[in-house]
Coordinates of N, CA and C in Angstrom, one line a residue:
X1 N 78.9 139.6 86.9 CA 77.9 139.1 87.9 C 77.3 137.8 87.4
X2 N 76.9 137.7 86.1 CA 76.3 136.5 85.6 C 77.2 135.3 85.6
X3 N 78.5 135.6 85.4 CA 79.5 134.5 85.4 C 79.6 133.9 86.8
X4 N 79.6 134.7 87.8 CA 79.7 134.2 89.2 C 78.5 133.3 89.5
X5 N 77.3 133.7 89.2 CA 76.1 132.9 89.4 C 76.1 131.6 88.6
X6 N 76.6 131.6 87.4 CA 76.7 130.4 86.6 C 77.8 129.5 87.2
X7 N 78.8 130.0 87.7 CA 79.8 129.2 88.4 C 79.3 128.5 89.6
X8 N 78.5 129.2 90.4 CA 77.8 128.6 91.6 C 76.9 127.5 91.2
X9 N 76.1 127.7 90.1 CA 75.1 126.7 89.7 C 75.9 125.5 89.2
X10 N 76.9 125.7 88.4 CA 77.7 124.5 87.9 C 78.4 123.8 89.0
X11 N 78.9 124.5 90.0 CA 79.6 123.9 91.1 C 78.6 123.0 91.9
X12 N 77.4 123.6 92.1 CA 76.4 122.8 92.9 C 76.0 121.6 92.1
X13 N 75.8 121.7 90.8 CA 75.4 120.6 90.0 C 76.5 119.5 90.0
X14 N 77.8 119.9 90.0 CA 78.9 118.9 90.1 C 78.9 118.2 91.4
X15 N 78.6 118.9 92.5 CA 78.6 118.2 93.8 C 77.4 117.3 93.9
X16 N 76.2 117.6 93.4 CA 75.1 116.8 93.4 C 75.3 115.5 92.5
X17 N 76.0 115.7 91.4 CA 76.3 114.5 90.5 C 77.2 113.6 91.2
X18 N 78.2 114.1 91.9 CA 79.2 113.3 92.6 C 78.5 112.5 93.7
X19 N 77.6 113.2 94.5 CA 76.9 112.5 95.6 C 76.0 111.4 95.0
X20 N 75.3 111.7 93.9 CA 74.5 110.6 93.3 C 75.3 109.5 92.8
X21 N 76.5 109.7 92.3 CA 77.3 108.7 91.8 C 77.8 107.8 93.0
X22 N 78.1 108.4 94.1 CA 78.5 107.6 95.3 C 77.3 106.8 95.8
X23 N 76.1 107.3 95.8 CA 75.0 106.6 96.3 C 74.7 105.4 95.4
X24 N 74.8 105.6 94.1 CA 74.5 104.5 93.2 C 75.6 103.4 93.2
X25 N 76.8 103.8 93.6 CA 77.9 102.8 93.6 C 78.0 101.9 94.8
X26 N 77.1 102.0 95.7 CA 77.0 101.2 96.9 C 76.6 99.8 96.5
X27 N 77.3 98.8 97.2 CA 77.0 97.4 96.9 C 75.8 97.0 97.8
X28 N 74.9 96.2 97.3 CA 73.7 95.7 98.0 C 73.8 94.2 98.1
X29 N 73.6 93.7 99.3 CA 73.6 92.3 99.5 C 72.1 91.8 99.7
X30 N 71.7 90.8 99.0 CA 70.4 90.2 99.2 C 70.5 88.9 99.9
X31 N 69.7 88.8 101.0 CA 69.7 87.6 101.7 C 68.3 87.0 101.6
X32 N 68.2 85.7 101.2 CA 66.9 85.1 101.1 C 66.9 83.9 102.0
X33 N 65.9 83.8 102.9 CA 65.8 82.7 103.9 C 64.4 82.1 103.7
X34 N 64.3 80.8 103.9 CA 63.0 80.0 103.8 C 62.8 79.3 105.2
X35 N 61.7 79.5 105.8 CA 61.4 78.9 107.0 C 61.0 77.4 106.7
X36 N 61.7 76.4 107.2 CA 61.4 75.0 106.8 C 60.0 74.6 107.3
X37 N 59.5 75.2 108.4 CA 58.2 74.7 108.9 C 57.0 75.3 108.1
X38 N 57.0 76.6 107.9 CA 55.9 77.3 107.2 C 56.1 77.4 105.7
X39 N 57.4 77.3 105.2 CA 57.7 77.5 103.8 C 57.7 78.9 103.4
X40 N 57.7 79.8 104.3 CA 57.7 81.3 104.0 C 59.1 81.7 103.6
X41 N 59.2 82.4 102.5 CA 60.4 82.9 102.0 C 60.5 84.4 102.4
X42 N 61.7 84.8 103.0 CA 61.9 86.2 103.4 C 63.2 86.7 102.6
X43 N 63.1 87.8 102.0 CA 64.2 88.4 101.3 C 64.5 89.7 101.9
X44 N 65.8 89.9 102.3 CA 66.3 91.1 102.9 C 67.5 91.7 102.2
X45 N 67.5 93.0 101.9 CA 68.6 93.6 101.2 C 69.3 94.6 102.2
X46 N 70.6 94.5 102.3 CA 71.4 95.3 103.2 C 72.6 95.8 102.4
X47 N 73.1 97.0 102.8 CA 74.3 97.5 102.3 C 75.3 97.5 103.4
X48 N 76.4 96.8 103.3 CA 77.4 96.6 104.3 C 78.7 97.2 103.9
X49 N 79.1 98.2 104.6 CA 80.4 98.9 104.3 C 81.1 99.3 105.6
X50 N 82.4 99.5 105.5 CA 83.2 100.0 106.7 C 84.2 101.0 106.2
X51 N 84.4 102.0 106.9 CA 85.4 103.0 106.6 C 86.5 102.8 107.6
X52 N 87.8 102.8 107.2 CA 88.9 102.6 108.1 C 90.2 102.6 107.4
X53 N 91.1 101.8 107.9 CA 92.5 101.8 107.4 C 93.0 100.4 107.2
X54 N 93.6 100.2 106.0 CA 94.2 98.9 105.8 C 95.5 98.8 106.6
X55 N 95.6 97.8 107.5 CA 96.7 97.7 108.4 C 97.9 97.0 107.7
X56 N 97.6 95.8 107.1 CA 98.6 95.0 106.5 C 98.0 94.4 105.2
X57 N 98.9 94.2 104.2 CA 98.5 93.5 103.0 C 99.7 92.8 102.5
X58 N 99.5 91.5 102.2 CA 100.6 90.6 101.7 C 100.0 90.1 100.4
X59 N 100.7 90.4 99.2 CA 100.2 89.9 97.9 C 100.0 88.4 97.8
X60 N 100.7 87.6 98.5 CA 100.6 86.2 98.4 C 99.5 85.6 99.2
X61 N 98.8 86.3 100.1 CA 97.8 85.8 100.9 C 96.4 86.1 100.2
X62 N 95.3 85.6 100.9 CA 94.0 85.9 100.3 C 93.2 86.8 101.2
X63 N 93.9 87.6 102.1 CA 93.2 88.5 102.9 C 94.2 89.7 103.2
X64 N 93.5 90.8 103.8 CA 94.3 91.9 104.3 C 93.7 92.2 105.7
X65 N 94.5 92.8 106.5 CA 94.0 93.2 107.8 C 93.5 94.7 107.7
X66 N 92.3 94.9 108.3 CA 91.6 96.2 108.2 C 91.1 96.6 109.6
X67 N 91.3 97.9 109.9 CA 90.9 98.4 111.2 C 89.9 99.5 111.0
X68 N 88.7 99.5 111.6 CA 87.7 100.6 111.5 C 88.1 101.8 112.3
X69 N 88.6 101.6 113.5 CA 89.0 102.7 114.4 C 90.3 102.3 115.1
X70 N 91.1 103.3 115.5 CA 92.4 102.9 116.2 C 92.2 102.1 117.5
X71 N 91.0 102.2 118.1 CA 90.8 101.5 119.3 C 90.4 100.0 119.1
X72 N 90.0 99.7 117.9 CA 89.6 98.3 117.6 C 90.7 97.5 117.0
X73 N 90.8 96.2 117.4 CA 91.8 95.4 116.8 C 91.5 95.1 115.3
X74 N 92.6 95.0 114.5 CA 92.3 94.8 113.1 C 91.7 93.4 112.9
X75 N 90.9 93.3 111.8 CA 90.3 92.0 111.5 C 90.7 91.6 110.0
X76 N 90.5 90.3 109.8 CA 90.8 89.8 108.4 C 89.7 90.0 107.5
X77 N 90.0 90.6 106.3 CA 89.0 90.8 105.3 C 89.5 90.0 104.1
X78 N 88.8 89.0 103.6 CA 89.2 88.1 102.6 C 88.8 88.7 101.2
X79 N 89.7 88.6 100.2 CA 89.3 89.0 98.9 C 89.4 87.9 97.9
X80 N 88.8 88.0 96.8 CA 88.8 87.0 95.7 C 89.2 87.7 94.4
X81 N 89.2 86.9 93.3 CA 89.4 87.4 92.0 C 88.3 88.4 91.6
X82 N 87.1 88.3 92.2 CA 86.0 89.2 91.8 C 86.1 90.5 92.6
X83 N 87.0 90.6 93.6 CA 87.1 91.9 94.3 C 87.6 93.0 93.4
X84 N 86.9 94.1 93.5 CA 87.3 95.3 92.7 C 87.9 96.3 93.6
X85 N 89.0 96.9 93.1 CA 89.7 98.0 93.8 C 89.7 99.2 93.0
X86 N 89.2 100.3 93.5 CA 89.1 101.6 92.7 C 89.8 102.7 93.5
X87 N 90.4 103.6 92.8 CA 91.0 104.8 93.3 C 90.0 105.8 93.7
X88 N 90.4 107.0 94.3 CA 89.4 108.0 94.6 C 88.6 108.5 93.4
X89 N 89.2 108.5 92.2 CA 88.5 109.0 91.0 C 87.6 108.0 90.4
X90 N 87.5 106.7 91.0 CA 86.6 105.7 90.5 C 87.2 104.8 89.4
X91 N 88.5 105.0 89.1 CA 89.2 104.1 88.2 C 89.6 102.8 88.8
X92 N 89.4 101.7 88.1 CA 89.8 100.4 88.6 C 91.4 100.3 88.7
X93 N 91.9 99.8 89.8 CA 93.3 99.6 89.9 C 93.5 98.2 90.4
X94 N 94.7 97.7 90.4 CA 95.0 96.3 90.8 C 95.1 96.3 92.3
X95 N 95.1 95.0 92.9 CA 95.2 94.8 94.3 C 96.6 95.3 94.8
X96 N 97.6 95.3 93.9 CA 98.9 95.7 94.3 C 99.0 97.2 94.7
X97 N 97.9 98.0 94.4 CA 97.8 99.4 94.8 C 97.6 99.6 96.2
X98 N 97.1 98.5 96.9 CA 96.9 98.6 98.3 C 98.2 98.6 99.1
X99 N 98.3 99.5 100.0 CA 99.5 99.7 100.9 C 99.0 99.8 102.3
X100 N 99.9 99.3 103.3 CA 99.6 99.5 104.7 C 99.4 100.9 105.1
X101 N 98.5 101.2 106.0 CA 98.2 102.5 106.6 C 97.4 103.4 105.5
X102 N 96.8 102.7 104.6 CA 96.0 103.4 103.6 C 94.5 103.5 103.9
X103 N 93.9 104.7 104.0 CA 92.5 104.8 104.3 C 91.7 104.3 103.2
X104 N 90.6 103.6 103.5 CA 89.7 103.0 102.5 C 88.3 102.8 103.0
X105 N 87.4 102.6 102.0 CA 86.0 102.1 102.4 C 85.9 100.7 101.8
X106 N 85.5 99.8 102.6 CA 85.3 98.4 102.2 C 83.9 98.0 102.1
X107 N 83.4 97.5 101.0 CA 82.1 96.9 100.8 C 82.2 95.4 100.9
X108 N 81.5 94.8 101.8 CA 81.7 93.3 102.0 C 80.4 92.6 102.3
X109 N 80.5 91.3 102.3 CA 79.5 90.4 102.7 C 80.0 89.4 103.7
X110 N 79.3 89.1 104.7 CA 79.7 88.0 105.7 C 79.2 86.7 105.2
X111 N 80.1 85.7 105.1 CA 79.8 84.4 104.8 C 80.3 83.5 105.9
X112 N 79.5 83.1 106.8 CA 79.9 82.3 108.0 C 80.7 83.2 108.8
X113 N 82.0 82.8 109.2 CA 82.9 83.6 110.0 C 83.7 84.5 109.2
X114 N 83.7 84.4 107.8 CA 84.6 85.2 107.0 C 83.9 86.4 106.5
X115 N 84.7 87.5 106.3 CA 84.2 88.7 105.7 C 84.8 88.8 104.3
X116 N 83.9 88.6 103.3 CA 84.4 88.6 101.9 C 84.2 90.0 101.3
X117 N 85.3 90.5 100.8 CA 85.3 91.9 100.2 C 84.9 91.8 98.8
X118 N 83.9 92.7 98.5 CA 83.4 92.8 97.1 C 84.1 94.0 96.4
X119 N 84.3 95.1 97.2 CA 84.8 96.3 96.6 C 85.7 97.1 97.6
X120 N 86.8 97.6 97.2 CA 87.7 98.5 98.0 C 87.8 99.8 97.3
X121 N 87.4 100.9 98.0 CA 87.5 102.2 97.5 C 88.6 102.9 98.3
X122 N 89.7 103.2 97.6 CA 90.9 103.8 98.3 C 90.6 105.3 98.5
X123 N 90.9 105.8 99.6 CA 90.7 107.2 99.9 C 91.9 108.1 99.4
X124 N 93.0 107.5 99.1 CA 94.1 108.2 98.6 C 94.5 107.6 97.3
X125 N 95.0 108.3 96.3 CA 95.5 107.7 95.1 C 96.7 106.9 95.4
X126 N 96.9 105.7 94.8 CA 98.0 104.8 95.0 C 99.3 105.6 94.6
X127 N 100.3 105.4 95.4 CA 101.6 105.9 95.1 C 102.3 105.1 94.0
X128 N 102.8 105.8 93.0 CA 103.5 105.1 91.9 C 105.0 105.1 92.3
X129 N 105.5 103.9 92.4 CA 106.9 103.7 92.8 C 107.7 103.5 91.5
X130 N 108.6 104.4 91.3 CA 109.5 104.4 90.1 C 110.8 103.8 90.5
X131 N 111.3 102.9 89.7 CA 112.6 102.3 90.0 C 113.4 102.7 88.7
X132 N 114.4 103.6 88.9 CA 115.3 104.0 87.8 C 116.7 103.5 88.1
X133 N 117.3 103.0 87.1 CA 118.6 102.4 87.2 C 119.5 103.0 86.1
X134 N 120.6 103.6 86.5 CA 121.5 104.2 85.5 C 122.8 103.4 85.5
X135 N 123.2 103.1 84.3 CA 124.5 102.3 84.1 C 125.4 103.2 83.3
X136 N 126.6 103.4 83.8 CA 127.6 104.2 83.1 C 128.8 103.2 82.7
X137 N 129.1 103.3 81.5 CA 130.2 102.5 80.9 C 131.3 103.4 80.5
X138 N 132.5 103.1 81.0 CA 133.7 103.9 80.6 C 134.7 103.1 79.8
X139 N 135.0 103.5 78.7 CA 136.0 102.8 77.8 C 137.3 103.6 77.7
X140 N 138.4 103.0 78.0 CA 139.6 103.6 77.9 C 140.4 103.0 76.7
X141 N 141.1 103.9 75.9 CA 141.8 103.4 74.8 C 143.3 103.5 75.1
X142 N 144.1 102.5 74.7 CA 145.6 102.6 75.0 C 146.3 103.6 74.2

């Protein structure tokens, strides 16, 4: 009886820790504007993220196409060297782990007309593609 109660307590603690980790991992964007007439400075912090599906990704480009819902047309999300890609366990992976039709959460900042990606959290672990090659050599003696 005591072991079941302990398991429930530990399970609840693990869920709370995971939720707190996700809350702390959110990216925050700080926008500071100054009114040229009054000289008043305003600072605003916002968290911008989207959940959806990566539609296309080409390693040679500087963007990937991302769709938030099936009804919405995909949009370009630009990435830089500073863009972080993590798997569902929170481990950093390379951009090459991104595949078309992969669900993800994107944390971004809008700069002019461009959407600059700061962090990509993949909802599925990246598939590991193994390429195995076997060579057989036959030697015949006279």
